[in-house]
CSV table of C-alpha atoms in Angstrom, one decimal:
chain,number,residue,atom,x,y,z
Q,110,LEU,CA,-6.3,-54.9,37.7
Q,111,LYS,CA,-6.2,-56.0,41.3
Q,112,TYR,CA,-3.3,-58.4,41.6
Q,113,VAL,CA,0.0,-58.7,39.7
Q,114,GLY,CA,2.2,-61.8,40.4
Q,115,PHE,CA,5.8,-62.2,39.4
Q,116,SER,CA,6.5,-65.2,37.1
Q,117,MET,CA,8.4,-68.2,38.4
Q,118,ARG,CA,9.4,-71.4,36.6
Q,119,SER,CA,6.0,-73.1,37.1
Q,120,ASN,CA,3.9,-70.3,35.5
Q,121,LEU,CA,6.2,-68.4,33.1
Q,122,MET,CA,4.5,-70.2,30.1
Q,123,TYR,CA,1.1,-69.6,31.5
Q,124,ARG,CA,-0.6,-69.1,28.1
Q,125,ASP,CA,0.5,-72.6,27.1
Q,126,ILE,CA,-0.7,-74.0,30.5
Q,127,PHE,CA,-4.0,-72.2,30.1
Q,128,MET,CA,-4.6,-73.5,26.5
Q,129,SER,CA,-3.8,-77.1,27.4
Q,130,LYS,CA,-6.2,-76.9,30.4
Q,131,TYR,CA,-9.1,-74.9,29.0
Q,132,GLY,CA,-8.8,-75.3,25.2
Q,133,ARG,CA,-8.2,-73.1,22.2
Q,134,ARG,CA,-11.5,-71.3,22.3
Q,135,SER,CA,-11.0,-70.0,25.9
Q,136,TYR,CA,-7.4,-69.3,25.1
Q,137,ASP,CA,-8.3,-67.1,22.1
Q,138,THR,CA,-10.6,-65.1,24.4
Q,139,LEU,CA,-7.8,-64.7,26.9
Q,140,ASN,CA,-5.1,-63.8,24.3
Q,141,LYS,CA,-7.2,-61.4,22.2
Q,142,GLU,CA,-9.4,-59.8,24.8
Q,143,MET,CA,-7.8,-60.0,28.2
Q,144,VAL,CA,-4.1,-59.5,28.0
Q,145,GLN,CA,-3.2,-56.1,29.3
Q,146,ARG,CA,-0.4,-54.0,27.9
Q,147,PRO,CA,-0.3,-50.7,29.9
Q,148,LYS,CA,1.7,-47.8,28.5
Q,149,GLU,CA,3.5,-47.7,31.8
Q,150,LEU,CA,5.0,-51.0,30.9
Q,151,MET,CA,6.5,-49.8,27.6
Q,152,LEU,CA,10.1,-49.7,28.8
Q,153,PRO,CA,13.6,-49.3,27.4
Q,154,ALA,CA,14.5,-52.4,25.4
Q,155,LYS,CA,18.2,-51.8,26.3
Q,156,ILE,CA,17.3,-52.9,29.9
Q,157,TYR,CA,14.2,-55.0,29.6
Q,158,GLY,CA,12.9,-57.9,27.5
Q,159,ARG,CA,14.7,-60.6,25.5
Q,160,ASP,CA,17.7,-58.5,24.5
Q,161,GLY,CA,17.9,-56.3,27.6
Q,162,GLN,CA,21.0,-56.0,29.6
Q,163,SER,CA,19.3,-57.0,32.8
Q,164,CYS,CA,19.2,-60.6,31.6
Q,165,GLN,CA,22.9,-60.6,30.7
Q,166,GLU,CA,23.7,-59.1,34.1
Q,167,MET,CA,21.8,-61.8,35.9
Q,168,LEU,CA,23.6,-64.5,34.0
Q,169,GLU,CA,27.0,-62.9,34.7
Q,170,GLY,CA,26.2,-62.8,38.4
Q,171,LEU,CA,25.6,-66.6,38.7
Q,172,ARG,CA,28.2,-68.7,40.4
Q,173,SER,CA,26.7,-72.0,39.2
Q,174,VAL,CA,27.4,-73.1,35.6
Q,175,GLU,CA,24.7,-75.7,36.1
Q,176,LEU,CA,22.1,-73.1,37.0
Q,177,MET,CA,23.1,-70.9,34.1
Q,178,GLU,CA,22.7,-73.8,31.6
Q,179,ASN,CA,19.4,-74.6,33.2
Q,180,LEU,CA,18.1,-71.1,32.8
Q,181,LEU,CA,19.3,-70.8,29.2
Q,182,SER,CA,17.6,-74.2,28.4
Q,183,PHE,CA,14.4,-73.0,29.9
Q,184,GLN,CA,14.6,-69.7,28.0
Q,185,LYS,CA,15.0,-71.7,24.7
Q,186,THR,CA,11.8,-73.6,25.5
Q,187,TYR,CA,9.9,-70.4,26.3
Q,188,LEU,CA,11.0,-68.6,23.1
Q,189,ALA,CA,9.5,-71.5,21.1
Q,190,ALA,CA,6.3,-71.6,23.1
Q,191,GLU,CA,2.9,-70.0,22.5
Q,192,SER,CA,3.6,-67.7,25.5
Q,193,TYR,CA,6.3,-65.9,23.4
Q,194,THR,CA,5.2,-66.5,19.8
Q,195,ALA,CA,1.8,-64.8,20.6
Q,196,HIS,CA,3.7,-61.8,21.9
Q,197,GLN,CA,5.8,-61.8,18.7
Q,198,LYS,CA,2.7,-61.7,16.6
Q,199,TRP,CA,1.5,-58.7,18.6
Q,200,GLU,CA,4.8,-56.9,18.2
Q,201,LEU,CA,4.7,-57.4,14.4
Q,202,ASP,CA,1.3,-55.8,14.3
Q,203,GLN,CA,2.7,-52.9,16.3
Q,204,LEU,CA,5.5,-52.3,13.8
Q,205,GLN,CA,2.9,-50.7,11.6
Q,206,ASN,CA,2.3,-48.1,14.3
Q,207,GLU,CA,4.9,-45.4,13.8
Q,208,SER,CA,4.0,-43.6,16.9
Q,209,LYS,CA,5.5,-46.4,19.0
Q,210,HIS,CA,8.5,-47.0,16.8
Q,211,SER,CA,9.5,-43.6,15.5
Q,212,LYS,CA,12.9,-43.1,14.2
Q,213,GLY,CA,15.3,-41.3,16.6
Q,214,GLU,CA,13.4,-42.4,19.7
Q,215,ILE,CA,14.7,-44.7,22.4
Q,216,PRO,CA,13.8,-48.3,21.4
Q,217,LEU,CA,11.1,-49.6,23.7
Q,218,THR,CA,9.8,-53.0,24.6
Q,219,GLN,CA,6.3,-53.9,25.9
Q,220,LEU,CA,5.9,-55.9,29.0
Q,221,SER,CA,2.6,-57.7,29.3
Q,222,LEU,CA,0.1,-58.6,32.1
Q,223,ILE,CA,-1.2,-62.1,31.4
Q,224,PRO,CA,-4.6,-63.0,33.0
Q,225,THR,CA,-4.4,-65.9,35.4
Q,226,LEU,CA,-7.1,-68.0,37.1
Q,227,PHE,CA,-4.7,-68.7,40.0
Q,228,TRP,CA,-3.8,-66.5,43.0
Q,229,TYR,CA,-0.1,-67.2,43.7
Q,230,ASP,CA,1.0,-66.6,47.2
Q,231,ASN,CA,4.6,-66.0,46.1
Q,232,ILE,CA,5.8,-62.4,45.5
Q,233,HIS,CA,3.0,-60.2,44.1
Q,234,ILE,CA,1.7,-56.6,44.2
Q,235,THR,CA,-1.8,-55.8,45.4
Q,236,GLU,CA,-3.4,-53.1,47.5
Q,237,THR,CA,-3.9,-53.8,51.2
Q,238,SER,CA,-7.5,-52.6,50.7
Q,239,HIS,CA,-8.1,-55.5,48.3
Q,240,TYR,CA,-7.0,-58.0,51.0
Q,241,ARG,CA,-9.1,-56.2,53.6
Q,242,ASP,CA,-12.3,-55.4,51.7
Q,243,PHE,CA,-12.4,-58.3,49.2
Q,244,VAL,CA,-10.2,-61.3,49.9
Q,245,TYR,CA,-10.8,-61.5,53.7
Q,246,ASN,CA,-14.2,-59.8,53.8
Q,247,ASP,CA,-16.5,-61.9,55.9
Q,248,LYS,CA,-19.4,-61.0,53.7
Q,249,PHE,CA,-18.0,-63.0,50.7
Q,250,LYS,CA,-16.9,-66.0,52.8
Q,251,MET,CA,-14.0,-66.8,50.5
Q,252,VAL,CA,-11.0,-66.9,52.7
Q,253,ALA,CA,-10.9,-67.0,56.5
Q,254,LYS,CA,-8.2,-64.8,58.0
Q,255,GLY,CA,-5.0,-66.8,58.5
Q,256,SER,CA,-6.0,-69.4,55.8
Q,257,PHE,CA,-4.0,-70.2,52.7
Q,258,VAL,CA,-5.2,-67.6,50.2
Q,259,GLU,CA,-3.7,-69.4,47.1
Q,260,ASP,CA,-5.7,-72.6,47.8
Q,261,LYS,CA,-9.0,-71.0,48.8
Q,262,LEU,CA,-9.3,-68.0,46.4
Q,263,THR,CA,-8.3,-69.9,43.3
Q,264,GLN,CA,-11.2,-72.3,43.7
Q,265,VAL,CA,-13.6,-69.4,44.2
Q,266,MET,CA,-12.2,-67.7,41.1
Q,267,ILE,CA,-12.7,-70.8,38.9
Q,268,ARG,CA,-16.3,-71.3,40.1
Q,269,GLN,CA,-17.1,-67.7,39.2
Q,270,VAL,CA,-15.6,-68.1,35.8
Q,271,GLU,CA,-17.7,-71.2,35.3
Q,272,LYS,CA,-20.8,-69.2,36.4
Q,273,LEU,CA,-20.2,-65.9,34.6
Q,274,GLY,CA,-17.9,-66.7,31.8
Q,275,LEU,CA,-14.2,-66.2,31.4
Q,276,VAL,CA,-14.1,-62.4,31.0
Q,277,GLU,CA,-16.6,-61.4,33.6
Q,278,GLY,CA,-15.6,-64.1,36.1
Q,279,HIS,CA,-12.0,-63.1,35.9
Q,280,ARG,CA,-12.8,-59.4,36.1
Q,281,LEU,CA,-14.0,-59.8,39.7
Q,282,PHE,CA,-10.6,-60.9,40.8
Q,283,GLY,CA,-8.3,-59.1,38.3
Q,284,CYS,CA,-5.4,-61.4,38.7
Q,285,TYR,CA,-2.4,-61.1,36.3
Q,286,LEU,CA,1.1,-62.3,35.9
Q,287,LEU,CA,3.9,-59.9,34.7
Q,288,ASP,CA,5.8,-61.2,31.6
Q,289,ASP,CA,8.8,-59.2,30.2
Q,290,HIS,CA,9.1,-61.8,27.4
Q,291,SER,CA,12.8,-62.4,28.1
Q,292,GLY,CA,12.3,-66.1,28.8
Q,293,PHE,CA,13.6,-65.7,32.3
Q,294,PHE,CA,11.4,-65.9,35.4
Q,295,PHE,CA,11.5,-63.3,38.1
Q,296,THR,CA,11.4,-65.5,41.2
Q,297,GLY,CA,12.5,-69.0,42.1
Q,298,HIS,CA,13.9,-71.3,44.8
Q,299,LEU,CA,17.6,-72.0,45.1
Q,300,ASP,CA,19.2,-75.0,46.7
Q,301,GLY,CA,21.7,-73.2,48.9
Q,302,GLY,CA,24.1,-76.1,49.0
Q,303,ARG,CA,24.2,-76.5,45.2
Q,304,TYR,CA,24.3,-72.8,44.6
Q,305,MET,CA,27.6,-72.3,46.4
Q,306,SER,CA,30.9,-73.0,44.6
Q,307,GLU,CA,32.8,-76.0,45.9
Q,308,THR,CA,35.3,-73.7,47.6
Q,309,ALA,CA,32.6,-71.7,49.3
Q,310,ARG,CA,30.8,-74.9,50.4
Q,311,ASP,CA,34.0,-76.3,51.9
Q,312,ALA,CA,34.7,-73.1,53.8
Q,313,PHE,CA,31.1,-73.0,55.1
Q,314,LEU,CA,31.3,-76.6,56.3
Q,315,SER,CA,34.7,-76.0,58.0
Q,316,ASN,CA,33.4,-73.0,59.8
Q,317,LYS,CA,30.3,-74.9,60.9
Q,318,MET,CA,32.4,-77.8,62.2
Q,319,ALA,CA,34.7,-75.4,64.0
Q,320,SER,CA,31.7,-73.7,65.7
Q,321,MET,CA,30.4,-77.1,66.8
Q,322,ASP,CA,33.8,-78.0,68.3
Q,323,LYS,CA,33.8,-74.8,70.3
Q,324,GLU,CA,30.3,-75.5,71.7
Q,325,ASP,CA,31.5,-79.0,72.8
């Protein structure tokens, strides 16, 4: 485990993307052998996951009805996709394990780390030593310092998978995406103009015009 990226709209349903790109056989290997579920990511269901309050709080904080409807529509798509149904199957299997679902304990939900063959330059967690000793190491000649890591390293990763096989090729890079199985992505881009309410936008434009008049 060397890199953990935070999901965005384009990769939230990464399992589905992977299966369509690399086929069922490779996907079965990824799903059954490579998905990581650390005990540290077994978190209170009241806060995290599909029914967690964090999702509701996020929706309540939105000013744009259009954005809210967009997010809920995307969540509906996610909950019907392989990326979620595969997790549901895993959860059903875990219901047989009383040690994780004992009566009287705080209900927990498992967040997952989904293997990815793509290094996303958006928000992620990795050790600086991984950048220094691996990504930018001159010995490996993968990424020159100052270059676009996402573009360069991803291609190297894919070539190693083709050479060594999915499991071993991926192991060298250890790239994963965090999925809390809520159907909401962690990061995204906002159109600032469309995000503001009409009143806020009018006030912003008025202040901007007033500032320009003063400069003249």
